């Protein structure tokens, strides 16, 4: 069978492949500690679950408008207006089945063959994949450990060409946990405005921050019209399997996103959208409780990893990932990640799953219990002493 060039250009997410391998090992009776997949281990808050059940009972089981239910878009517009300090209207919001689609929508709605798009590397692998699907050239923006995984301004400036049409930023970042400062965002914003470049701001971890504050590039003067905010419910409300996210962009782009939605999923599951209204409007205690638990876990895993010879990691400021430098072990990212899974039953992801600048690192998702973290650290320590 002939597979199209477009699909051949697409990349993938290694996390799902490692998860499948780890599950297969478990099926064969081996014990695995999971640090591979970036998903909260908490359950969706009870009020949100009840809102979903109620919505099914009230027959929110039909199609909704492709853009999403107006009440949810109004709720999101209010939420973004409040949290980002910009005036947002419901026409500027598009509901998607997870934040992920916003990446593909942005790339396909903005980029043409021959265009260039700058994306963080190491970064969420779907950025590079989506740029490639759109037929444009992915230009990696290296994130450096020595800069706390922010980009180097001089290096960044040199990446801009007359063909640059899109810059992707992700703060707090996956896989590094790094946060971009207001000054960094201002630097990008200035370049974007001067060169007429759009910015995709992936803010999916905006509520999972431990040190410092969250800032959106969309809040900076003149940036609202040229920024696409990607956000959603997966991480903040432990709703990964519900598939609910959204974009906030200028109206013209929103209309084009709706066109793409109409061509693919038609609308997001209607009762899921209703649960989203409760998530944003209801009590927020669960969000803060989860954040505090992630913080405790972060402190434990970072301390433990730094005690392992050959590992070195700074305290990440947000998200739920530890991204230790493992060059001191003498192994490549892939070799070490494979070794830990096969020998110690510890599932991690090689840094190279997040791009070439991830070599020398592995990623631990610490969205798992303190007991699992302790057990995982013990196993890694033991396995490393055998090397
Ligand atoms: C940086 C980043 N953006 C977007 C997503 C997509 O999340 P979802 O599609 O579940 O909303 C993820 C999920 O892992 C992520 O890490």
mmCIF file of C-alpha atoms and ligand atoms in Angstrom:
data_model
loop_
_atom_site.group_PDB
_atom_site.id
_atom_site.type_symbol
_atom_site.label_atom_id
_atom_site.label_comp_id
_atom_site.label_asym_id
_atom_site.label_seq_id
_atom_site.Cartn_x
_atom_site.Cartn_y
_atom_site.Cartn_z
ATOM 1 C CA UNK A 1 0.000 0.000 0.000
ATOM 2 C CA UNK A 2 1.192 3.502 -0.776
ATOM 3 C CA UNK A 3 1.195 5.831 2.218
ATOM 4 C CA UNK A 4 0.957 9.553 1.514
ATOM 5 C CA UNK A 5 3.981 11.813 1.879
ATOM 6 C CA UNK A 6 2.004 13.850 4.394
ATOM 7 C CA UNK A 7 1.570 10.915 6.771
ATOM 8 C CA UNK A 8 5.165 9.841 6.222
ATOM 9 C CA UNK A 9 6.273 13.290 7.390
ATOM 10 C CA UNK A 10 4.326 12.959 10.656
ATOM 11 C CA UNK A 11 6.211 12.133 13.851
ATOM 12 C CA UNK A 12 4.829 10.508 16.975
ATOM 13 C CA UNK A 13 4.921 10.538 20.781
ATOM 14 C CA UNK A 14 7.299 7.955 22.248
ATOM 15 C CA UNK A 15 5.465 8.053 25.585
ATOM 16 C CA UNK A 16 2.655 5.911 24.222
ATOM 17 C CA UNK A 17 5.131 3.344 22.776
ATOM 18 C CA UNK A 18 7.059 3.061 26.072
ATOM 19 C CA UNK A 19 3.776 2.770 27.976
ATOM 20 C CA UNK A 20 2.722 -0.105 25.695
ATOM 21 C CA UNK A 21 6.054 -1.871 26.251
ATOM 22 C CA UNK A 22 5.846 -1.375 30.024
ATOM 23 C CA UNK A 23 2.269 -2.723 30.087
ATOM 24 C CA UNK A 24 3.403 -5.774 28.094
ATOM 25 C CA UNK A 25 6.161 -6.388 30.672
ATOM 26 C CA UNK A 26 3.529 -6.160 33.416
ATOM 27 C CA UNK A 27 1.332 -8.637 31.573
ATOM 28 C CA UNK A 28 4.268 -11.024 31.699
ATOM 29 C CA UNK A 29 4.354 -10.654 35.478
ATOM 30 C CA UNK A 30 7.165 -8.054 35.817
ATOM 31 C CA UNK A 31 6.754 -5.078 38.091
ATOM 32 C CA UNK A 32 7.175 -1.636 36.490
ATOM 33 C CA UNK A 33 7.299 1.798 38.106
ATOM 34 C CA UNK A 34 5.804 4.258 35.630
ATOM 35 C CA UNK A 35 7.432 7.621 34.993
ATOM 36 C CA UNK A 36 6.859 7.672 31.244
ATOM 37 C CA UNK A 37 3.451 9.157 30.577
ATOM 38 C CA UNK A 38 2.645 12.791 31.319
ATOM 39 C CA UNK A 39 -0.708 12.384 32.935
ATOM 40 C CA UNK A 40 -2.025 13.175 36.391
ATOM 41 C CA UNK A 41 -2.538 10.066 38.532
ATOM 42 C CA UNK A 42 -5.392 11.865 40.332
ATOM 43 C CA UNK A 43 -9.000 11.273 39.408
ATOM 44 C CA UNK A 44 -11.144 14.016 37.928
ATOM 45 C CA UNK A 45 -12.700 16.118 40.753
ATOM 46 C CA UNK A 46 -16.094 14.787 41.885
ATOM 47 C CA UNK A 47 -18.078 17.934 40.979
ATOM 48 C CA UNK A 48 -16.805 17.712 37.394
ATOM 49 C CA UNK A 49 -17.664 14.017 37.108
ATOM 50 C CA UNK A 50 -21.148 14.690 38.436
ATOM 51 C CA UNK A 51 -21.628 17.520 35.927
ATOM 52 C CA UNK A 52 -20.733 15.107 33.115
ATOM 53 C CA UNK A 53 -23.175 12.471 34.393
ATOM 54 C CA UNK A 54 -25.916 15.070 34.785
ATOM 55 C CA UNK A 55 -25.290 16.322 31.255
ATOM 56 C CA UNK A 56 -25.750 12.811 29.848
ATOM 57 C CA UNK A 57 -28.980 12.451 31.815
ATOM 58 C CA UNK A 58 -30.141 15.800 30.471
ATOM 59 C CA UNK A 59 -29.433 14.510 26.959
ATOM 60 C CA UNK A 60 -26.422 16.596 26.060
ATOM 61 C CA UNK A 61 -25.715 13.750 23.682
ATOM 62 C CA UNK A 62 -26.309 15.474 20.333
ATOM 63 C CA UNK A 63 -23.998 17.468 18.092
ATOM 64 C CA UNK A 64 -23.033 20.921 19.310
ATOM 65 C CA UNK A 65 -21.835 23.757 17.056
ATOM 66 C CA UNK A 66 -18.369 22.868 15.666
ATOM 67 C CA UNK A 67 -16.874 25.836 17.516
ATOM 68 C CA UNK A 68 -18.220 24.500 20.831
ATOM 69 C CA UNK A 69 -21.158 25.187 23.145
ATOM 70 C CA UNK A 70 -21.598 28.933 23.628
ATOM 71 C CA UNK A 71 -21.835 28.697 27.430
ATOM 72 C CA UNK A 72 -18.481 26.903 27.602
ATOM 73 C CA UNK A 73 -16.886 29.421 25.237
ATOM 74 C CA UNK A 74 -18.283 32.264 27.359
ATOM 75 C CA UNK A 75 -16.867 30.627 30.485
ATOM 76 C CA UNK A 76 -13.443 30.212 28.858
ATOM 77 C CA UNK A 77 -13.504 33.790 27.520
ATOM 78 C CA UNK A 78 -14.171 35.053 31.076
ATOM 79 C CA UNK A 79 -11.459 32.796 32.510
ATOM 80 C CA UNK A 80 -8.816 33.918 29.983
ATOM 81 C CA UNK A 81 -9.842 37.570 30.372
ATOM 82 C CA UNK A 82 -9.322 37.233 34.132
ATOM 83 C CA UNK A 83 -6.134 35.152 34.139
ATOM 84 C CA UNK A 84 -4.313 36.743 31.190
ATOM 85 C CA UNK A 85 -5.602 40.283 31.606
ATOM 86 C CA UNK A 86 -6.798 40.562 27.993
ATOM 87 C CA UNK A 87 -10.330 41.107 26.713
ATOM 88 C CA UNK A 88 -11.482 37.841 25.102
ATOM 89 C CA UNK A 89 -14.854 37.174 23.441
ATOM 90 C CA UNK A 90 -16.529 33.766 22.897
ATOM 91 C CA UNK A 91 -16.037 34.119 19.103
ATOM 92 C CA UNK A 92 -12.300 33.941 19.716
ATOM 93 C CA UNK A 93 -12.537 30.573 21.501
ATOM 94 C CA UNK A 94 -12.626 27.201 19.713
ATOM 95 C CA UNK A 95 -13.260 23.996 21.685
ATOM 96 C CA UNK A 96 -11.077 21.027 20.692
ATOM 97 C CA UNK A 97 -10.719 17.401 21.801
ATOM 98 C CA UNK A 98 -7.622 18.177 23.868
ATOM 99 C CA UNK A 99 -5.116 20.955 23.529
ATOM 100 C CA UNK A 100 -3.164 18.812 21.107
ATOM 101 C CA UNK A 101 -5.403 19.606 18.124
ATOM 102 C CA UNK A 102 -4.623 23.288 18.538
ATOM 103 C CA UNK A 103 -1.047 22.495 17.495
ATOM 104 C CA UNK A 104 -2.106 20.796 14.263
ATOM 105 C CA UNK A 105 -4.780 23.440 13.605
ATOM 106 C CA UNK A 106 -2.266 26.245 14.037
ATOM 107 C CA UNK A 107 0.352 24.637 11.816
ATOM 108 C CA UNK A 108 -2.099 23.767 9.060
ATOM 109 C CA UNK A 109 -3.962 27.094 9.175
ATOM 110 C CA UNK A 110 -0.851 29.279 9.151
ATOM 111 C CA UNK A 111 1.955 27.447 7.401
ATOM 112 C CA UNK A 112 2.575 26.671 3.752
ATOM 113 C CA UNK A 113 5.336 24.771 2.047
ATOM 114 C CA UNK A 114 8.541 26.806 2.211
ATOM 115 C CA UNK A 115 7.554 28.592 5.441
ATOM 116 C CA UNK A 116 9.581 28.164 8.607
ATOM 117 C CA UNK A 117 8.378 27.632 12.167
ATOM 118 C CA UNK A 118 10.518 27.875 15.293
ATOM 119 C CA UNK A 119 9.756 25.445 18.116
ATOM 120 C CA UNK A 120 11.363 24.584 21.475
ATOM 121 C CA UNK A 121 13.793 21.654 21.491
ATOM 122 C CA UNK A 122 13.755 19.640 23.694
ATOM 123 C CA UNK A 123 9.995 20.117 23.500
ATOM 124 C CA UNK A 124 6.674 18.407 23.068
ATOM 125 C CA UNK A 125 7.237 16.229 19.965
ATOM 126 C CA UNK A 126 3.962 17.153 18.308
ATOM 127 C CA UNK A 127 5.250 20.666 17.511
ATOM 128 C CA UNK A 128 7.869 19.388 15.079
ATOM 129 C CA UNK A 129 5.479 16.780 13.728
ATOM 130 C CA UNK A 130 2.687 19.283 13.043
ATOM 131 C CA UNK A 131 5.064 21.691 11.307
ATOM 132 C CA UNK A 132 6.251 18.862 9.088
ATOM 133 C CA UNK A 133 2.701 17.724 8.320
ATOM 134 C CA UNK A 134 1.950 21.272 7.162
ATOM 135 C CA UNK A 135 4.901 20.949 4.763
ATOM 136 C CA UNK A 136 6.887 23.729 6.432
ATOM 137 C CA UNK A 137 10.420 23.640 7.802
ATOM 138 C CA UNK A 138 10.781 22.993 11.550
ATOM 139 C CA UNK A 139 13.506 25.178 13.057
ATOM 140 C CA UNK A 140 14.537 24.013 16.535
ATOM 141 C CA UNK A 141 15.066 26.629 19.248
ATOM 142 C CA UNK A 142 17.551 24.947 21.597
ATOM 143 C CA UNK A 143 16.667 25.107 25.290
ATOM 144 C CA UNK A 144 19.811 25.025 27.364
ATOM 145 C CA UNK A 145 20.244 23.473 30.768
ATOM 146 C CA UNK A 146 22.686 26.241 31.710
ATOM 147 C CA UNK A 147 19.899 28.814 31.093
ATOM 148 C CA UNK A 148 17.418 26.855 33.258
ATOM 149 C CA UNK A 149 15.969 25.594 29.978
ATOM 150 C CA UNK A 150 15.158 29.013 28.619
ATOM 151 C CA UNK A 151 16.433 29.865 25.144
ATOM 152 C CA UNK A 152 19.549 31.872 24.414
ATOM 153 C CA UNK A 153 18.468 35.266 23.051
ATOM 154 C CA UNK A 154 21.328 35.722 20.608
ATOM 155 C CA UNK A 155 20.919 32.172 19.326
ATOM 156 C CA UNK A 156 17.172 32.711 18.965
ATOM 157 C CA UNK A 157 17.568 35.950 16.995
ATOM 158 C CA UNK A 158 19.729 34.167 14.439
ATOM 159 C CA UNK A 159 16.930 31.673 13.721
ATOM 160 C CA UNK A 160 14.613 34.344 12.335
ATOM 161 C CA UNK A 161 14.516 34.581 8.544
ATOM 162 C CA UNK A 162 12.097 36.262 6.096
ATOM 163 C CA UNK A 163 10.373 32.861 5.878
ATOM 164 C CA UNK A 164 9.609 32.583 9.615
ATOM 165 C CA UNK A 165 5.839 32.612 10.082
ATOM 166 C CA UNK A 166 5.346 30.955 13.453
ATOM 167 C CA UNK A 167 7.100 30.744 16.824
ATOM 168 C CA UNK A 168 5.974 28.165 19.377
ATOM 169 C CA UNK A 169 6.524 28.754 23.094
ATOM 170 C CA UNK A 170 5.664 26.422 25.948
ATOM 171 C CA UNK A 171 5.863 27.707 29.506
ATOM 172 C CA UNK A 172 5.888 25.895 31.913
ATOM 173 C CA UNK A 173 7.588 23.516 29.549
ATOM 174 C CA UNK A 174 7.436 19.839 28.791
ATOM 175 C CA UNK A 175 9.884 18.031 29.253
ATOM 176 C CA UNK A 176 12.061 20.490 31.160
ATOM 177 C CA UNK A 177 9.701 22.100 33.686
ATOM 178 C CA UNK A 178 11.292 25.434 32.753
ATOM 179 C CA UNK A 179 9.439 28.748 32.837
ATOM 180 C CA UNK A 180 10.029 31.702 30.519
ATOM 181 C CA UNK A 181 10.483 35.033 32.279
ATOM 182 C CA UNK A 182 8.516 38.152 31.289
ATOM 183 C CA UNK A 183 11.759 39.493 29.798
ATOM 184 C CA UNK A 184 12.141 36.383 27.624
ATOM 185 C CA UNK A 185 8.530 36.703 26.477
ATOM 186 C CA UNK A 186 9.006 40.412 25.741
ATOM 187 C CA UNK A 187 12.055 39.564 23.674
ATOM 188 C CA UNK A 188 10.061 37.073 21.572
ATOM 189 C CA UNK A 189 7.090 39.460 21.345
ATOM 190 C CA UNK A 190 9.279 42.268 19.975
ATOM 191 C CA UNK A 191 10.695 39.999 17.300
ATOM 192 C CA UNK A 192 7.239 38.627 16.434
ATOM 193 C CA UNK A 193 5.801 42.130 16.019
ATOM 194 C CA UNK A 194 8.735 43.478 14.014
ATOM 195 C CA UNK A 195 8.715 40.516 11.620
ATOM 196 C CA UNK A 196 4.961 39.908 11.458
ATOM 197 C CA UNK A 197 5.198 36.406 12.975
ATOM 198 C CA UNK A 198 2.377 34.546 14.768
ATOM 199 C CA UNK A 199 3.011 32.908 18.155
ATOM 200 C CA UNK A 200 1.508 29.670 19.447
ATOM 201 C CA UNK A 201 1.659 29.809 23.242
ATOM 202 C CA UNK A 202 1.161 26.365 24.754
ATOM 203 C CA UNK A 203 -0.127 27.144 28.245
ATOM 204 C CA UNK A 204 -1.382 23.680 29.165
ATOM 205 C CA UNK A 205 0.698 23.709 32.418
ATOM 206 C CA UNK A 206 -0.196 27.288 33.394
ATOM 207 C CA UNK A 207 -1.814 26.166 36.675
ATOM 208 C CA UNK A 208 1.011 23.815 37.685
ATOM 209 C CA UNK A 209 3.686 26.214 38.930
ATOM 210 C CA UNK A 210 5.792 25.997 42.113
ATOM 211 C CA UNK A 211 8.244 28.883 41.931
ATOM 212 C CA UNK A 212 7.670 32.185 40.212
ATOM 213 C CA UNK A 213 4.580 33.261 38.342
ATOM 214 C CA UNK A 214 2.873 32.330 35.119
ATOM 215 C CA UNK A 215 2.964 34.905 32.345
ATOM 216 C CA UNK A 216 1.284 34.629 28.972
ATOM 217 C CA UNK A 217 2.882 36.223 25.937
ATOM 218 C CA UNK A 218 -0.676 37.118 24.850
ATOM 219 C CA UNK A 219 -0.854 39.609 27.744
ATOM 220 C CA UNK A 220 1.975 41.730 26.333
ATOM 221 C CA UNK A 221 1.078 44.910 24.400
ATOM 222 C CA UNK A 222 0.134 44.220 20.784
ATOM 223 C CA UNK A 223 0.382 40.449 21.198
ATOM 224 C CA UNK A 224 -3.236 39.373 21.655
ATOM 225 C CA UNK A 225 -4.017 39.492 17.931
ATOM 226 C CA UNK A 226 -0.936 37.522 16.942
ATOM 227 C CA UNK A 227 -1.025 34.877 19.685
ATOM 228 C CA UNK A 228 -2.856 31.569 19.703
ATOM 229 C CA UNK A 229 -3.274 30.393 23.292
ATOM 230 C CA UNK A 230 -3.462 26.620 23.687
ATOM 231 C CA UNK A 231 -4.968 25.507 26.988
ATOM 232 C CA UNK A 232 -7.209 22.748 28.245
ATOM 233 C CA UNK A 233 -8.508 20.606 31.046
ATOM 234 C CA UNK A 234 -6.237 17.500 30.855
ATOM 235 C CA UNK A 235 -3.507 18.558 33.266
ATOM 236 C CA UNK A 236 -5.199 21.190 35.453
ATOM 237 C CA UNK A 237 -8.297 19.124 36.263
ATOM 238 C CA UNK A 238 -6.886 15.594 35.737
ATOM 239 C CA UNK A 239 -9.157 15.118 32.723
ATOM 240 C CA UNK A 240 -6.796 13.562 30.155
ATOM 241 C CA UNK A 241 -9.253 10.907 28.979
ATOM 242 C CA UNK A 242 -12.170 13.322 28.607
ATOM 243 C CA UNK A 243 -10.387 15.029 25.691
ATOM 244 C CA UNK A 244 -11.177 18.683 26.225
ATOM 245 C CA UNK A 245 -9.048 21.662 25.274
ATOM 246 C CA UNK A 246 -9.335 24.974 23.466
ATOM 247 C CA UNK A 247 -7.691 27.717 21.497
ATOM 248 C CA UNK A 248 -7.984 31.456 21.972
ATOM 249 C CA UNK A 249 -6.972 33.425 18.906
ATOM 250 C CA UNK A 250 -8.094 36.303 16.722
ATOM 251 C CA UNK A 251 -11.537 35.834 15.133
ATOM 252 C CA UNK A 252 -10.267 35.181 11.623
ATOM 253 C CA UNK A 253 -8.033 32.348 12.737
ATOM 254 C CA UNK A 254 -10.811 30.997 14.985
ATOM 255 C CA UNK A 255 -13.100 30.787 11.929
ATOM 256 C CA UNK A 256 -10.455 28.786 10.094
ATOM 257 C CA UNK A 257 -9.978 26.483 13.076
ATOM 258 C CA UNK A 258 -13.754 25.866 13.011
ATOM 259 C CA UNK A 259 -13.418 24.947 9.353
ATOM 260 C CA UNK A 260 -10.767 22.369 10.278
ATOM 261 C CA UNK A 261 -12.929 21.083 13.156
ATOM 262 C CA UNK A 262 -15.845 20.672 10.753
ATOM 263 C CA UNK A 263 -13.582 18.650 8.488
ATOM 264 C CA UNK A 264 -12.498 16.290 11.265
ATOM 265 C CA UNK A 265 -14.325 15.808 14.580
ATOM 266 C CA UNK A 266 -17.470 17.992 13.932
ATOM 267 C CA UNK A 267 -17.698 18.937 17.618
ATOM 268 C CA UNK A 268 -16.283 17.858 20.972
ATOM 269 C CA UNK A 269 -18.427 15.359 22.922
ATOM 270 C CA UNK A 270 -21.287 17.500 24.155
ATOM 271 C CA UNK A 271 -21.569 16.250 27.752
ATOM 272 C CA UNK A 272 -17.797 16.602 28.099
ATOM 273 C CA UNK A 273 -18.131 20.274 27.166
ATOM 274 C CA UNK A 274 -20.800 20.675 29.873
ATOM 275 C CA UNK A 275 -18.426 19.150 32.457
ATOM 276 C CA UNK A 276 -15.826 21.702 31.343
ATOM 277 C CA UNK A 277 -18.133 24.546 32.416
ATOM 278 C CA UNK A 278 -18.300 23.067 35.927
ATOM 279 C CA UNK A 279 -14.524 22.562 36.001
ATOM 280 C CA UNK A 280 -13.911 26.268 35.397
ATOM 281 C CA UNK A 281 -16.865 27.684 37.347
ATOM 282 C CA UNK A 282 -16.947 25.269 40.301
ATOM 283 C CA UNK A 283 -14.654 25.174 43.360
ATOM 284 C CA UNK A 284 -10.944 25.199 42.512
ATOM 285 C CA UNK A 285 -9.689 23.515 45.724
ATOM 286 C CA UNK A 286 -8.819 20.265 43.934
ATOM 287 C CA UNK A 287 -6.516 22.142 41.528
ATOM 288 C CA UNK A 288 -4.544 23.622 44.414
ATOM 289 C CA UNK A 289 -4.471 20.310 46.311
ATOM 290 C CA UNK A 290 -3.044 18.530 43.267
ATOM 291 C CA UNK A 291 -0.493 21.284 42.728
ATOM 292 C CA UNK A 292 0.699 20.968 46.330
ATOM 293 C CA UNK A 293 1.042 17.209 45.987
ATOM 294 C CA UNK A 294 3.045 17.599 42.759
ATOM 295 C CA UNK A 295 5.317 20.017 44.606
ATOM 296 C CA UNK A 296 6.010 17.478 47.370
ATOM 297 C CA UNK A 297 6.747 14.853 44.735
ATOM 298 C CA UNK A 298 8.994 17.218 42.823
ATOM 299 C CA UNK A 299 11.038 17.903 45.944
ATOM 300 C CA UNK A 300 11.409 14.176 46.638
ATOM 301 C CA UNK A 301 12.369 13.120 43.117
ATOM 302 C CA UNK A 302 14.818 15.958 42.498
ATOM 303 C CA UNK A 303 16.625 15.290 45.775
ATOM 304 C CA UNK A 304 16.717 11.543 45.054
ATOM 305 C CA UNK A 305 17.926 11.916 41.466
ATOM 306 C CA UNK A 306 20.733 14.237 42.513
ATOM 307 C CA UNK A 307 21.985 11.545 44.913
ATOM 308 C CA UNK A 308 22.484 9.081 42.046
ATOM 309 C CA UNK A 309 26.016 9.144 40.612
ATOM 310 C CA UNK A 310 26.020 10.423 37.030
ATOM 311 C CA UNK A 311 22.679 12.265 37.427
ATOM 312 C CA UNK A 312 22.356 16.023 37.846
ATOM 313 C CA UNK A 313 19.139 18.044 37.860
ATOM 314 C CA UNK A 314 18.048 21.527 38.903
ATOM 315 C CA UNK A 315 14.708 22.173 40.582
ATOM 316 C CA UNK A 316 12.077 22.548 37.813
ATOM 317 C CA UNK A 317 9.712 25.478 38.371
ATOM 318 C CA UNK A 318 6.553 24.043 36.839
ATOM 319 C CA UNK A 319 4.727 21.129 35.117
ATOM 320 C CA UNK A 320 5.356 17.619 36.529
ATOM 321 C CA UNK A 321 8.578 16.508 34.876
ATOM 322 C CA UNK A 322 12.146 15.982 36.071
ATOM 323 C CA UNK A 323 14.679 16.166 33.239
ATOM 324 C CA UNK A 324 18.025 15.117 34.688
ATOM 325 C CA UNK A 325 21.279 15.396 32.794
ATOM 326 C CA UNK A 326 22.654 11.847 32.657
ATOM 327 C CA UNK A 327 25.854 12.430 30.669
ATOM 328 C CA UNK A 328 27.817 11.412 33.778
ATOM 329 C CA UNK A 329 26.532 7.845 33.439
ATOM 330 C CA UNK A 330 28.452 7.405 30.163
ATOM 331 C CA UNK A 331 25.293 6.158 28.440
ATOM 332 C CA UNK A 332 23.191 7.824 25.769
ATOM 333 C CA UNK A 333 19.615 8.844 26.633
ATOM 334 C CA UNK A 334 18.130 5.916 24.746
ATOM 335 C CA UNK A 335 20.595 3.389 26.177
ATOM 336 C CA UNK A 336 19.955 4.518 29.737
ATOM 337 C CA UNK A 337 16.181 4.684 29.350
ATOM 338 C CA UNK A 338 16.138 1.156 27.850
ATOM 339 C CA UNK A 339 18.496 -0.137 30.547
ATOM 340 C CA UNK A 340 16.312 1.238 33.344
ATOM 341 C CA UNK A 341 13.183 -0.308 31.864
ATOM 342 C CA UNK A 342 14.693 -3.713 31.133
ATOM 343 C CA UNK A 343 16.943 -4.066 34.183
ATOM 344 C CA UNK A 344 15.133 -2.111 36.869
ATOM 345 C CA UNK A 345 11.531 -2.043 35.717
ATOM 346 C CA UNK A 346 11.558 1.764 35.693
ATOM 347 C CA UNK A 347 9.845 3.368 32.695
ATOM 348 C CA UNK A 348 11.214 6.769 31.645
ATOM 349 C CA UNK A 349 11.573 8.542 28.304
ATOM 350 C CA UNK A 350 14.875 9.286 26.587
ATOM 351 C CA UNK A 351 15.446 13.020 26.176
ATOM 352 C CA UNK A 352 15.752 12.478 22.438
ATOM 353 C CA UNK A 353 12.008 11.728 22.329
ATOM 354 C CA UNK A 354 11.759 15.509 22.655
ATOM 355 C CA UNK A 355 14.219 16.361 19.898
ATOM 356 C CA UNK A 356 17.925 16.220 19.272
ATOM 357 C CA UNK A 357 18.774 18.729 22.006
ATOM 358 C CA UNK A 358 17.330 16.228 24.492
ATOM 359 C CA UNK A 359 20.391 13.981 24.107
ATOM 360 C CA UNK A 360 22.119 13.590 27.473
ATOM 361 C CA UNK A 361 18.841 13.745 29.434
ATOM 362 C CA UNK A 362 15.983 11.438 30.403
ATOM 363 C CA UNK A 363 12.487 12.451 31.479
ATOM 364 C CA UNK A 364 10.684 11.305 34.615
ATOM 365 C CA UNK A 365 7.033 12.264 34.894
ATOM 366 C CA UNK A 366 6.447 12.588 38.639
ATOM 367 C CA UNK A 367 2.647 12.624 38.399
ATOM 368 C CA UNK A 368 2.709 9.495 40.520
ATOM 369 C CA UNK A 369 2.572 8.715 44.251
ATOM 370 C CA UNK A 370 5.392 9.410 46.733
ATOM 371 C CA UNK A 371 5.611 5.636 47.322
ATOM 372 C CA UNK A 372 6.146 4.988 43.606
ATOM 373 C CA UNK A 373 8.751 7.724 43.438
ATOM 374 C CA UNK A 374 10.615 6.230 46.408
ATOM 375 C CA UNK A 375 10.472 2.752 44.893
ATOM 376 C CA UNK A 376 11.541 4.056 41.467
ATOM 377 C CA UNK A 377 14.499 5.960 42.924
ATOM 378 C CA UNK A 378 15.587 2.885 44.887
ATOM 379 C CA UNK A 379 15.509 0.784 41.737
ATOM 380 C CA UNK A 380 17.390 3.349 39.645
ATOM 381 C CA UNK A 381 20.074 3.634 42.335
ATOM 382 C CA UNK A 382 20.499 -0.129 42.476
ATOM 383 C CA UNK A 383 20.578 -0.532 38.702
ATOM 384 C CA UNK A 384 23.142 2.267 38.359
ATOM 385 C CA UNK A 385 25.419 0.677 40.955
ATOM 386 C CA UNK A 386 25.521 -2.456 38.754
ATOM 387 C CA UNK A 387 26.650 -0.574 35.630
HETATM 388 C C1 LIG B 1 3.222 20.633 26.232
HETATM 389 C C2 LIG B 1 1.947 19.926 25.968
HETATM 390 N N1 LIG B 1 1.031 20.507 25.168
HETATM 391 C C3 LIG B 1 -0.132 19.921 24.881
HETATM 392 C C4 LIG B 1 -0.444 18.681 25.399
HETATM 393 C C5 LIG B 1 -1.750 18.066 24.994
HETATM 394 O O1 LIG B 1 -2.616 17.799 26.020
HETATM 395 P P1 LIG B 1 -4.130 17.424 25.748
HETATM 396 O O2 LIG B 1 -4.305 17.147 24.303
HETATM 397 O O3 LIG B 1 -4.404 16.214 26.590
HETATM 398 O O4 LIG B 1 -4.916 18.629 26.174
HETATM 399 C C6 LIG B 1 0.472 18.032 26.228
HETATM 400 C C7 LIG B 1 0.198 16.681 26.743
HETATM 401 O O5 LIG B 1 1.051 15.943 27.174
HETATM 402 C C8 LIG B 1 1.697 18.673 26.527
HETATM 403 O O6 LIG B 1 2.613 18.116 27.322
#
